[in-house]
Amino acid sequence: MAAGGPALPQERRLVTEIPGPASRELLARRDRSVARGVSHVLPVFVTAAGGGVLVDADGNSLIDFGSGIAVTGVGNSAPEVVERVTDQVSRFTHTCFMVAPYEGYVSVCEELAWLTPGGHDKRSALFSSGAEAVENAVKIARHATGRPAVITFDHAYHGRTNLTMALTAKNMPYKHRFGPFAGEIYRAPMAYPLRWPTGPGNCAEEAFAVVTELIHTQVGEQNVAALVIEPIQGEGGFVVPPDGFLPRLAAFCRDNGIVFIADEIQTGFCRTGDWFACDHESVVPDLVTTAKALAGGLPLAAVTGRAALMDAVHPGGLGGTYGGNPVACAAALGAIAAMERGDLAGRARHIGAVMLPRLRDLAARHPVIAEVRGRGAMLAIELTVPGTLQPAPDVAKRVASACHRAGLMVLTCGTFGNVLRFLPPLVIGDELLGEGLTILEHAFGRA
Ligand code: PLZ
């Protein structure tokens, strides 16, 4: 059996149509046993992955521009991750940190304190999924402030549990017929430059004014426990707020005793060219939620924040059976070591520098591309009916399918489904990166 990880041949190789017969057979089995509500971007059944490729059951090797939704930044089966996980799994797999603790959990919290924005005294609590981290951040903020309300934004995505569905903006597929939702959630417009009514130049200032007015008139500052925001929105369309918006929000929260929660679950751990997206403007959140790339593919999530806030919660108030599982903690320590050793923040900036000019060139040739945006290796193009802001999700779907058939994994996103997003593993080689872009260019030529 072929081992995965970076030793896999870093090549695109198509030996069948996509998906091939072996994947189609598995898909038929899947249809008889897996719930329909869980779906796939591309039903190729993976047997190995590493570096910048995914290998499927038919022996096809696809270029990966998805990283399993921004998780495998260090690459699949990164050696540092495999080594530590293997060692840990042979020692013990679980005690429950609430039953009997172990060093790995503490080491991950030490790393998080060191790496997340701000030099203040910090504490962390570990969980298993991003949604769980966001839920716990809200619990902590409410407990510490004694206030009920939470502010969220248009186009936000924070998860699929009841409270995080309430925070998430988009109905289909995330919320449809899954209500009623948690209360005391208030949604503000997002600073979305392309779609700001009076133009991108006014966006930072006006969007800030709208949020603060909404809080003042509809909620009352003293009733707000927390404001939750993705510093670059992920599922909502890779919306990059204009410079100045996040620092203003953070200052407003500070002035009003509101806990500023940065959801860095998709943006964190080198993806945007910094350790965290908040670093770009030196924004220091009170609480940061992380998951995804934190543990290089194993399920681990965290809330990290000011010691006084985190420690406001009584002993026993936070936890969960699997939160900070020892194998996941070992994976995180390996993933962080890989990010440091490989300077993956630098790699993310390099990927951006390679991709942006080619995406801009593509946009110049295809008026359906309304905007190229993103930072580092978190890049996207938004598609609209040329000359308008009317979303063109059909074109996004056609281009994505053409890429898939040609052996390039790309994902879409956006409230209107009209955004193609690119999240290659940060360890992808320049050759594969270039070949992926060429496939994308050809796909546009035919869309
Ligand atoms: N916050 C910013 O991006 C997860 C969701 C995929 P979980 N995004 C991918 C899907 O369709 O379910 C995400 C995120 C941000 C929170 C989450 C939730 O993280 O680990 O999926 O619970």
GROMACS .gro file of C-alpha atoms and ligand atoms in nm:
model
  469
    1MET     CA    1   0.000   0.000   0.000
    2ALA     CA    2   0.134   0.341  -0.097
    3ALA     CA    3   0.230   0.554   0.200
    4GLY     CA    4   0.099   0.908   0.201
    5GLY     CA    5   0.263   1.227   0.315
    6PRO     CA    6   0.521   1.436   0.133
    7ALA     CA    7   0.687   1.126  -0.019
    8LEU     CA    8   0.394   1.084  -0.257
    9PRO     CA    9   0.486   1.177  -0.615
   10GLN     CA   10   0.398   1.546  -0.644
   11GLU     CA   11   0.219   1.516  -0.975
   12ARG     CA   12  -0.122   1.539  -1.131
   13ARG     CA   13  -0.204   1.200  -1.279
   14LEU     CA   14  -0.538   1.105  -1.430
   15VAL     CA   15  -0.578   0.737  -1.512
   16THR     CA   16  -0.960   0.728  -1.522
   17GLU     CA   17  -1.240   0.979  -1.556
   18ILE     CA   18  -1.319   1.170  -1.234
   19PRO     CA   19  -1.471   1.006  -1.035
   20GLY     CA   20  -1.345   0.671  -1.160
   21PRO     CA   21  -1.509   0.328  -1.133
   22ALA     CA   22  -1.367   0.243  -0.790
   23SER     CA   23  -1.491   0.574  -0.646
   24ARG     CA   24  -1.829   0.530  -0.812
   25GLU     CA   25  -1.865   0.186  -0.656
   26LEU     CA   26  -1.782   0.329  -0.313
   27LEU     CA   27  -2.029   0.609  -0.376
   28ALA     CA   28  -2.304   0.352  -0.435
   29ARG     CA   29  -2.215   0.189  -0.100
   30ARG     CA   30  -2.208   0.532   0.059
   31ASP     CA   31  -2.556   0.608  -0.071
   32ARG     CA   32  -2.691   0.296   0.099
   33SER     CA   33  -2.529   0.366   0.436
   34VAL     CA   34  -2.444   0.736   0.484
   35ALA     CA   35  -2.708   1.001   0.548
   36ARG     CA   36  -2.795   1.214   0.245
   37GLY     CA   37  -2.753   1.533   0.450
   38VAL     CA   38  -2.375   1.484   0.454
   39SER     CA   39  -2.253   1.568   0.104
   40HIS     CA   40  -1.927   1.601  -0.093
   41VAL     CA   41  -1.761   1.862  -0.308
   42LEU     CA   42  -1.613   1.588  -0.528
   43PRO     CA   43  -1.678   1.217  -0.466
   44VAL     CA   44  -1.331   1.078  -0.525
   45PHE     CA   45  -1.255   0.839  -0.240
   46VAL     CA   46  -0.911   0.923  -0.107
   47THR     CA   47  -0.657   0.652  -0.027
   48ALA     CA   48  -0.348   0.867   0.033
   49ALA     CA   49  -0.256   1.235   0.041
   50GLY     CA   50   0.047   1.450   0.104
   51GLY     CA   51   0.223   1.767  -0.005
   52GLY     CA   52  -0.007   1.916  -0.267
   53VAL     CA   53  -0.186   1.602  -0.389
   54LEU     CA   54  -0.481   1.374  -0.312
   55VAL     CA   55  -0.465   1.017  -0.446
   56ASP     CA   56  -0.792   0.832  -0.504
   57ALA     CA   57  -0.911   0.472  -0.511
   58ASP     CA   58  -0.864   0.458  -0.888
   59GLY     CA   59  -0.503   0.573  -0.870
   60ASN     CA   60  -0.571   0.930  -0.985
   61SER     CA   61  -0.356   1.200  -0.828
   62LEU     CA   62  -0.534   1.535  -0.793
   63ILE     CA   63  -0.385   1.875  -0.718
   64ASP     CA   64  -0.525   1.998  -0.388
   65PHE     CA   65  -0.641   2.361  -0.368
   66GLY     CA   66  -0.869   2.289  -0.071
   67SER     CA   67  -0.661   2.145   0.216
   68GLY     CA   68  -0.977   1.980   0.349
   69ILE     CA   69  -1.115   2.333   0.408
   70ALA     CA   70  -0.798   2.499   0.539
   71VAL     CA   71  -0.696   2.212   0.766
   72THR     CA   72  -0.389   2.049   0.614
   73GLY     CA   73  -0.175   2.361   0.591
   74VAL     CA   74   0.128   2.154   0.689
   75GLY     CA   75   0.031   1.897   0.425
   76ASN     CA   76  -0.140   1.565   0.480
   77SER     CA   77   0.048   1.321   0.703
   78ALA     CA   78   0.323   1.574   0.767
   79PRO     CA   79   0.624   1.388   0.913
   80GLU     CA   80   0.623   1.588   1.238
   81VAL     CA   81   0.255   1.506   1.287
   82VAL     CA   82   0.289   1.137   1.199
   83GLU     CA   83   0.587   1.093   1.429
   84ARG     CA   84   0.426   1.249   1.736
   85VAL     CA   85   0.088   1.092   1.677
   86THR     CA   86   0.243   0.748   1.633
   87ASP     CA   87   0.442   0.785   1.952
   88GLN     CA   88   0.141   0.911   2.148
   89VAL     CA   89  -0.098   0.650   2.013
   90SER     CA   90   0.134   0.375   2.130
   91ARG     CA   91   0.154   0.524   2.483
   92PHE     CA   92  -0.211   0.601   2.559
   93THR     CA   93  -0.504   0.720   2.349
   94HIS     CA   94  -0.733   0.876   2.609
   95THR     CA   95  -0.772   0.947   2.976
   96CYS     CA   96  -1.010   1.246   2.953
   97PHE     CA   97  -0.825   1.559   3.066
   98MET     CA   98  -1.102   1.615   3.323
   99VAL     CA   99  -1.030   1.272   3.474
  100ALA     CA  100  -0.650   1.259   3.472
  101PRO     CA  101  -0.436   1.521   3.294
  102TYR     CA  102  -0.133   1.481   3.068
  103GLU     CA  103   0.146   1.709   2.949
  104GLY     CA  104   0.047   1.739   2.581
  105TYR     CA  105  -0.265   1.941   2.664
  106VAL     CA  106  -0.061   2.186   2.873
  107SER     CA  107   0.205   2.215   2.600
  108VAL     CA  108  -0.059   2.301   2.339
  109CYS     CA  109  -0.200   2.572   2.569
  110GLU     CA  110   0.152   2.711   2.620
  111GLU     CA  111   0.202   2.724   2.242
  112LEU     CA  112  -0.134   2.896   2.194
  113ALA     CA  113  -0.048   3.158   2.455
  114TRP     CA  114   0.280   3.226   2.278
  115LEU     CA  115   0.150   3.230   1.920
  116THR     CA  116  -0.187   3.410   1.941
  117PRO     CA  117  -0.196   3.792   1.917
  118GLY     CA  118  -0.104   3.997   2.225
  119GLY     CA  119   0.160   3.961   2.494
  120HIS     CA  120  -0.086   3.955   2.787
  121ASP     CA  121  -0.138   3.670   3.031
  122LYS     CA  122  -0.350   3.404   2.860
  123ARG     CA  123  -0.529   3.077   2.931
  124SER     CA  124  -0.673   2.822   2.688
  125ALA     CA  125  -0.934   2.548   2.693
  126LEU     CA  126  -0.932   2.273   2.431
  127PHE     CA  127  -1.224   2.119   2.242
  128SER     CA  128  -1.279   1.893   1.943
  129SER     CA  129  -1.447   2.106   1.675
  130GLY     CA  130  -1.455   2.465   1.565
  131ALA     CA  131  -1.824   2.502   1.646
  132GLU     CA  132  -1.758   2.379   1.998
  133ALA     CA  133  -1.483   2.637   2.041
  134VAL     CA  134  -1.712   2.919   1.928
  135GLU     CA  135  -1.990   2.798   2.162
  136ASN     CA  136  -1.746   2.794   2.451
  137ALA     CA  137  -1.608   3.138   2.369
  138VAL     CA  138  -1.963   3.272   2.391
  139LYS     CA  139  -2.024   3.082   2.716
  140ILE     CA  140  -1.708   3.231   2.867
  141ALA     CA  141  -1.791   3.584   2.748
  142ARG     CA  142  -2.144   3.564   2.889
  143HIS     CA  143  -2.026   3.418   3.217
  144ALA     CA  144  -1.746   3.672   3.261
  145THR     CA  145  -1.957   3.977   3.171
  146GLY     CA  146  -2.294   3.866   3.308
  147ARG     CA  147  -2.447   4.004   2.986
  148PRO     CA  148  -2.667   3.812   2.738
  149ALA     CA  149  -2.632   3.960   2.386
  150VAL     CA  150  -2.394   3.855   2.111
  151ILE     CA  151  -2.321   4.051   1.791
  152THR     CA  152  -2.254   3.865   1.468
  153PHE     CA  153  -2.233   3.968   1.102
  154ASP     CA  154  -2.387   3.918   0.762
  155HIS     CA  155  -2.207   3.638   0.571
  156ALA     CA  156  -2.067   3.498   0.898
  157TYR     CA  157  -2.000   3.127   0.944
  158HIS     CA  158  -1.935   2.989   1.290
  159GLY     CA  159  -2.064   2.630   1.277
  160ARG     CA  160  -2.361   2.394   1.270
  161THR     CA  161  -2.455   2.346   1.638
  162ASN     CA  162  -2.761   2.530   1.765
  163LEU     CA  163  -2.586   2.839   1.900
  164THR     CA  164  -2.339   2.856   1.611
  165MET     CA  165  -2.619   2.813   1.353
  166ALA     CA  166  -2.774   3.119   1.513
  167LEU     CA  167  -2.444   3.304   1.461
  168THR     CA  168  -2.407   3.174   1.103
  169ALA     CA  169  -2.575   3.392   0.842
  170LYS     CA  170  -2.660   3.167   0.549
  171ASN     CA  171  -2.984   2.972   0.542
  172MET     CA  172  -2.914   2.706   0.276
  173PRO     CA  173  -2.775   2.458   0.351
  174TYR     CA  174  -2.679   2.537   0.710
  175LYS     CA  175  -2.999   2.652   0.885
  176HIS     CA  176  -3.293   2.554   0.668
  177ARG     CA  177  -3.564   2.391   0.885
  178PHE     CA  178  -3.317   2.341   1.174
  179GLY     CA  179  -3.461   2.613   1.398
  180PRO     CA  180  -3.564   2.747   1.639
  181PHE     CA  181  -3.225   2.898   1.705
  182ALA     CA  182  -3.056   3.030   2.018
  183GLY     CA  183  -3.167   3.377   2.125
  184GLU     CA  184  -2.996   3.709   2.199
  185ILE     CA  185  -2.802   3.707   1.872
  186TYR     CA  186  -2.795   4.035   1.675
  187ARG     CA  187  -2.664   4.056   1.319
  188ALA     CA  188  -2.485   4.359   1.177
  189PRO     CA  189  -2.386   4.432   0.816
  190MET     CA  190  -2.033   4.319   0.729
  191ALA     CA  191  -1.773   4.556   0.589
  192TYR     CA  192  -1.778   4.398   0.243
  193PRO     CA  193  -1.595   4.639   0.014
  194LEU     CA  194  -1.718   4.503  -0.321
  195ARG     CA  195  -2.081   4.519  -0.210
  196TRP     CA  196  -2.075   4.828   0.013
  197PRO     CA  197  -2.359   5.052  -0.116
  198THR     CA  198  -2.159   5.376  -0.130
  199GLY     CA  199  -1.841   5.213  -0.257
  200PRO     CA  200  -1.535   5.045  -0.108
  201GLY     CA  201  -1.372   5.376  -0.012
  202ASN     CA  202  -1.639   5.446   0.251
  203CYS     CA  203  -1.675   5.090   0.368
  204ALA     CA  204  -1.455   5.081   0.680
  205GLU     CA  205  -1.593   5.400   0.831
  206GLU     CA  206  -1.959   5.354   0.739
  207ALA     CA  207  -1.974   4.985   0.830
  208PHE     CA  208  -1.826   5.066   1.171
  209ALA     CA  209  -2.085   5.342   1.219
  210VAL     CA  210  -2.370   5.103   1.127
  211VAL     CA  211  -2.253   4.834   1.373
  212THR     CA  212  -2.214   5.073   1.663
  213GLU     CA  213  -2.549   5.239   1.592
  214LEU     CA  214  -2.718   4.900   1.576
  215ILE     CA  215  -2.565   4.806   1.909
  216HIS     CA  216  -2.663   5.136   2.065
  217THR     CA  217  -3.020   5.154   1.939
  218GLN     CA  218  -3.128   4.789   1.922
  219VAL     CA  219  -2.932   4.618   2.200
  220GLY     CA  220  -2.761   4.862   2.435
  221GLU     CA  221  -2.384   4.845   2.483
  222GLN     CA  222  -2.417   4.733   2.844
  223ASN     CA  223  -2.622   4.428   2.733
  224VAL     CA  224  -2.362   4.297   2.491
  225ALA     CA  225  -2.140   4.015   2.613
  226ALA     CA  226  -1.944   3.962   2.294
  227LEU     CA  227  -1.890   4.054   1.933
  228VAL     CA  228  -1.784   3.755   1.721
  229ILE     CA  229  -1.613   3.810   1.388
  230GLU     CA  230  -1.398   3.622   1.138
  231PRO     CA  231  -1.108   3.859   1.056
  232ILE     CA  232  -1.143   3.734   0.698
  233GLN     CA  233  -1.476   3.561   0.643
  234GLY     CA  234  -1.442   3.203   0.521
  235GLU     CA  235  -1.757   3.019   0.412
  236GLY     CA  236  -1.927   3.357   0.358
  237GLY     CA  237  -1.704   3.435   0.060
  238PHE     CA  238  -1.351   3.518   0.172
  239VAL     CA  239  -1.467   3.869   0.253
  240VAL     CA  240  -1.169   4.082   0.354
  241PRO     CA  241  -1.278   4.383   0.559
  242PRO     CA  242  -1.104   4.709   0.465
  243ASP     CA  243  -0.808   4.815   0.679
  244GLY     CA  244  -0.927   5.005   0.982
  245PHE     CA  245  -1.254   4.818   1.036
  246LEU     CA  246  -1.126   4.551   1.276
  247PRO     CA  247  -0.908   4.787   1.486
  248ARG     CA  248  -1.206   5.022   1.525
  249LEU     CA  249  -1.433   4.738   1.631
  250ALA     CA  250  -1.173   4.612   1.879
  251ALA     CA  251  -1.137   4.960   2.030
  252PHE     CA  252  -1.516   5.002   2.052
  253CYS     CA  253  -1.544   4.668   2.233
  254ARG     CA  254  -1.266   4.765   2.473
  255ASP     CA  255  -1.437   5.098   2.552
  256ASN     CA  256  -1.769   4.926   2.622
  257GLY     CA  257  -1.666   4.616   2.814
  258ILE     CA  258  -1.765   4.391   2.522
  259VAL     CA  259  -1.557   4.076   2.467
  260PHE     CA  260  -1.402   4.087   2.119
  261ILE     CA  261  -1.393   3.729   1.988
  262ALA     CA  262  -1.189   3.666   1.673
  263ASP     CA  263  -1.292   3.344   1.504
  264GLU     CA  264  -0.961   3.240   1.346
  265ILE     CA  265  -1.074   2.885   1.278
  266GLN     CA  266  -1.027   2.918   0.901
  267THR     CA  267  -0.773   3.203   0.893
  268GLY     CA  268  -0.539   3.084   1.169
  269PHE     CA  269  -0.202   2.912   1.170
  270CYS     CA  270  -0.014   3.079   0.884
  271ARG     CA  271  -0.291   3.061   0.621
  272THR     CA  272  -0.302   3.437   0.558
  273GLY     CA  273   0.075   3.490   0.572
  274ASP     CA  274   0.082   3.567   0.944
  275TRP     CA  275   0.028   3.330   1.234
  276PHE     CA  276  -0.320   3.481   1.263
  277ALA     CA  277  -0.520   3.713   1.039
  278CYS     CA  278  -0.555   3.961   1.329
  279ASP     CA  279  -0.177   4.010   1.321
  280HIS     CA  280  -0.212   4.194   0.988
  281GLU     CA  281  -0.337   4.507   1.164
  282SER     CA  282  -0.203   4.421   1.509
  283VAL     CA  283  -0.554   4.363   1.639
  284VAL     CA  284  -0.548   4.195   1.980
  285PRO     CA  285  -0.873   4.004   2.046
  286ASP     CA  286  -0.990   3.924   2.398
  287LEU     CA  287  -1.067   3.566   2.293
  288VAL     CA  288  -0.949   3.374   1.985
  289THR     CA  289  -1.110   3.055   1.857
  290THR     CA  290  -0.890   2.815   1.661
  291ALA     CA  291  -0.935   2.467   1.510
  292LYS     CA  292  -0.871   2.330   1.158
  293ALA     CA  293  -0.498   2.382   1.082
  294LEU     CA  294  -0.410   2.374   1.453
  295ALA     CA  295  -0.364   1.996   1.456
  296GLY     CA  296  -0.275   1.919   1.093
  297GLY     CA  297  -0.584   1.706   1.034
  298LEU     CA  298  -0.674   1.568   1.376
  299PRO     CA  299  -0.979   1.711   1.553
  300LEU     CA  300  -0.870   1.978   1.796
  301ALA     CA  301  -1.004   2.325   1.873
  302ALA     CA  302  -0.927   2.592   2.128
  303VAL     CA  303  -1.044   2.907   2.297
  304THR     CA  304  -0.748   3.122   2.399
  305GLY     CA  305  -0.778   3.453   2.576
  306ARG     CA  306  -0.720   3.695   2.858
  307ALA     CA  307  -0.653   3.510   3.180
  308ALA     CA  308  -0.907   3.716   3.376
  309LEU     CA  309  -1.186   3.632   3.130
  310MET     CA  310  -1.097   3.266   3.089
  311ASP     CA  311  -1.051   3.211   3.461
  312ALA     CA  312  -1.382   3.380   3.545
  313VAL     CA  313  -1.549   3.044   3.486
  314HIS     CA  314  -1.579   2.817   3.790
  315PRO     CA  315  -1.388   2.484   3.801
  316GLY     CA  316  -1.585   2.221   3.609
  317GLY     CA  317  -1.768   2.483   3.403
  318LEU     CA  318  -1.579   2.399   3.082
  319GLY     CA  319  -1.486   2.067   2.928
  320GLY     CA  320  -1.602   1.767   2.731
  321THR     CA  321  -1.501   1.401   2.705
  322TYR     CA  322  -1.268   1.439   2.408
  323GLY     CA  323  -1.159   1.802   2.435
  324GLY     CA  324  -0.781   1.812   2.402
  325ASN     CA  325  -0.751   1.441   2.329
  326PRO     CA  326  -0.385   1.337   2.375
  327VAL     CA  327  -0.344   1.214   2.016
  328ALA     CA  328  -0.489   1.539   1.880
  329CYS     CA  329  -0.258   1.737   2.112
  330ALA     CA  330   0.043   1.542   1.986
  331ALA     CA  331  -0.067   1.622   1.631
  332ALA     CA  332  -0.095   1.992   1.716
  333LEU     CA  333   0.256   2.002   1.863
  334GLY     CA  334   0.382   1.834   1.545
  335ALA     CA  335   0.187   2.069   1.320
  336ILE     CA  336   0.313   2.379   1.504
  337ALA     CA  337   0.671   2.247   1.481
  338ALA     CA  338   0.620   2.195   1.107
  339MET     CA  339   0.487   2.549   1.064
  340GLU     CA  340   0.788   2.689   1.247
  341ARG     CA  341   1.045   2.472   1.072
  342GLY     CA  342   0.900   2.536   0.726
  343ASP     CA  343   0.824   2.906   0.786
  344LEU     CA  344   0.477   2.835   0.656
  345ALA     CA  345   0.364   3.193   0.708
  346GLY     CA  346   0.638   3.288   0.462
  347ARG     CA  347   0.523   3.006   0.231
  348ALA     CA  348   0.168   3.143   0.246
  349ARG     CA  349   0.293   3.487   0.142
  350HIS     CA  350   0.490   3.325  -0.140
  351ILE     CA  351   0.181   3.135  -0.259
  352GLY     CA  352  -0.011   3.462  -0.261
  353ALA     CA  353   0.265   3.632  -0.458
  354VAL     CA  354   0.256   3.351  -0.717
  355MET     CA  355  -0.121   3.325  -0.741
  356LEU     CA  356  -0.239   3.687  -0.725
  357PRO     CA  357  -0.083   3.812  -1.050
  358ARG     CA  358  -0.220   3.513  -1.240
  359LEU     CA  359  -0.566   3.552  -1.088
  360ARG     CA  360  -0.562   3.925  -1.168
  361ASP     CA  361  -0.456   3.847  -1.523
  362LEU     CA  362  -0.742   3.597  -1.546
  363ALA     CA  363  -0.983   3.863  -1.416
  364ALA     CA  364  -0.862   4.107  -1.684
  365ARG     CA  365  -0.956   3.852  -1.951
  366HIS     CA  366  -1.288   3.735  -1.801
  367PRO     CA  367  -1.532   4.012  -1.704
  368VAL     CA  368  -1.736   3.755  -1.509
  369ILE     CA  369  -1.466   3.793  -1.239
  370ALA     CA  370  -1.579   4.093  -1.036
  371GLU     CA  371  -1.302   4.076  -0.780
  372VAL     CA  372  -0.984   3.892  -0.684
  373ARG     CA  373  -0.928   3.908  -0.309
  374GLY     CA  374  -0.774   3.743  -0.006
  375ARG     CA  375  -0.444   3.738   0.173
  376GLY     CA  376  -0.153   3.496   0.168
  377ALA     CA  377  -0.275   3.152   0.068
  378MET     CA  378  -0.641   3.234   0.138
  379LEU     CA  379  -0.752   3.367  -0.200
  380ALA     CA  380  -1.076   3.387  -0.392
  381ILE     CA  381  -1.246   3.525  -0.699
  382GLU     CA  382  -1.605   3.648  -0.691
  383LEU     CA  383  -1.811   3.592  -1.004
  384THR     CA  384  -2.096   3.819  -1.116
  385VAL     CA  385  -2.291   3.894  -1.431
  386PRO     CA  386  -2.038   4.120  -1.609
  387GLY     CA  387  -2.069   4.485  -1.523
  388THR     CA  388  -2.312   4.417  -1.235
  389LEU     CA  389  -2.303   4.285  -0.879
  390GLN     CA  390  -2.555   4.014  -0.962
  391PRO     CA  391  -2.399   3.688  -0.841
  392ALA     CA  392  -2.311   3.422  -1.102
  393PRO     CA  393  -2.314   3.096  -0.900
  394ASP     CA  394  -2.383   2.891  -1.216
  395VAL     CA  395  -2.049   3.000  -1.363
  396ALA     CA  396  -1.871   2.921  -1.034
  397LYS     CA  397  -2.023   2.574  -1.040
  398ARG     CA  398  -1.927   2.513  -1.405
  399VAL     CA  399  -1.568   2.630  -1.353
  400ALA     CA  400  -1.533   2.419  -1.036
  401SER     CA  401  -1.666   2.109  -1.216
  402ALA     CA  402  -1.429   2.163  -1.508
  403CYS     CA  403  -1.139   2.191  -1.261
  404HIS     CA  404  -1.251   1.873  -1.084
  405ARG     CA  405  -1.268   1.677  -1.410
  406ALA     CA  406  -0.917   1.798  -1.493
  407GLY     CA  407  -0.782   1.683  -1.157
  408LEU     CA  408  -0.781   2.004  -0.953
  409MET     CA  409  -0.967   2.017  -0.621
  410VAL     CA  410  -1.120   2.364  -0.582
  411LEU     CA  411  -1.398   2.473  -0.346
  412THR     CA  412  -1.669   2.733  -0.381
  413CYS     CA  413  -1.811   2.953  -0.104
  414GLY     CA  414  -2.006   3.272  -0.049
  415THR     CA  415  -2.357   3.360   0.060
  416PHE     CA  416  -2.456   3.352  -0.307
  417GLY     CA  417  -2.239   3.049  -0.398
  418ASN     CA  418  -2.055   3.262  -0.652
  419VAL     CA  419  -1.703   3.260  -0.507
  420LEU     CA  420  -1.424   3.022  -0.606
  421ARG     CA  421  -1.178   2.989  -0.319
  422PHE     CA  422  -0.822   2.865  -0.315
  423LEU     CA  423  -0.666   2.712  -0.003
  424PRO     CA  424  -0.369   2.505  -0.116
  425PRO     CA  425  -0.163   2.324   0.145
  426LEU     CA  426   0.112   2.568   0.245
  427VAL     CA  427   0.373   2.305   0.155
  428ILE     CA  428   0.257   2.272  -0.207
  429GLY     CA  429   0.541   2.300  -0.460
  430ASP     CA  430   0.556   2.584  -0.712
  431GLU     CA  431   0.518   2.348  -1.005
  432LEU     CA  432   0.190   2.201  -0.884
  433LEU     CA  433   0.069   2.546  -0.787
  434GLY     CA  434   0.140   2.672  -1.139
  435GLU     CA  435  -0.023   2.368  -1.299
  436GLY     CA  436  -0.333   2.416  -1.083
  437LEU     CA  437  -0.359   2.777  -1.199
  438THR     CA  438  -0.324   2.667  -1.562
  439ILE     CA  439  -0.614   2.424  -1.516
  440LEU     CA  440  -0.821   2.704  -1.366
  441GLU     CA  441  -0.739   2.930  -1.662
  442HIS     CA  442  -0.845   2.661  -1.908
  443ALA     CA  443  -1.164   2.601  -1.711
  444PHE     CA  444  -1.253   2.969  -1.748
  445GLY     CA  445  -1.178   2.952  -2.116
  446ARG     CA  446  -1.453   2.693  -2.153
  447ALA     CA  447  -1.706   2.812  -1.893
  448PLZ     N1  448  -1.571   2.908   1.228
  448PLZ     C1  449  -1.463   3.054   1.065
  448PLZ     O1  450  -1.466   2.826   0.895
  448PLZ     C2  451  -1.569   2.569   0.970
  448PLZ     C3  452  -1.736   2.430   0.755
  448PLZ     C4  453  -1.766   2.327   0.657
  448PLZ     P1  454  -1.610   2.301   1.268
  448PLZ     N2  455  -1.571   2.594   0.830
  448PLZ     C5  456  -1.595   2.480   0.744
  448PLZ     C6  457  -1.908   2.281   0.670
  448PLZ     O2  458  -1.981   2.294   0.570
  448PLZ     O3  459  -1.945   2.230   0.777
  448PLZ     C7  460  -1.569   2.688   1.061
  448PLZ     C8  461  -1.516   2.811   1.018
  448PLZ     C9  462  -1.519   2.921   1.106
  448PLZ    C10  463  -1.621   2.791   1.272
  448PLZ    C11  464  -1.621   2.679   1.191
  448PLZ    C12  465  -1.676   2.552   1.245
  448PLZ     O4  466  -1.576   2.458   1.260
  448PLZ     O5  467  -1.482   2.236   1.306
  448PLZ     O6  468  -1.660   2.262   1.130
  448PLZ     O7  469  -1.716   2.286   1.372
   0.00000   0.00000   0.00000
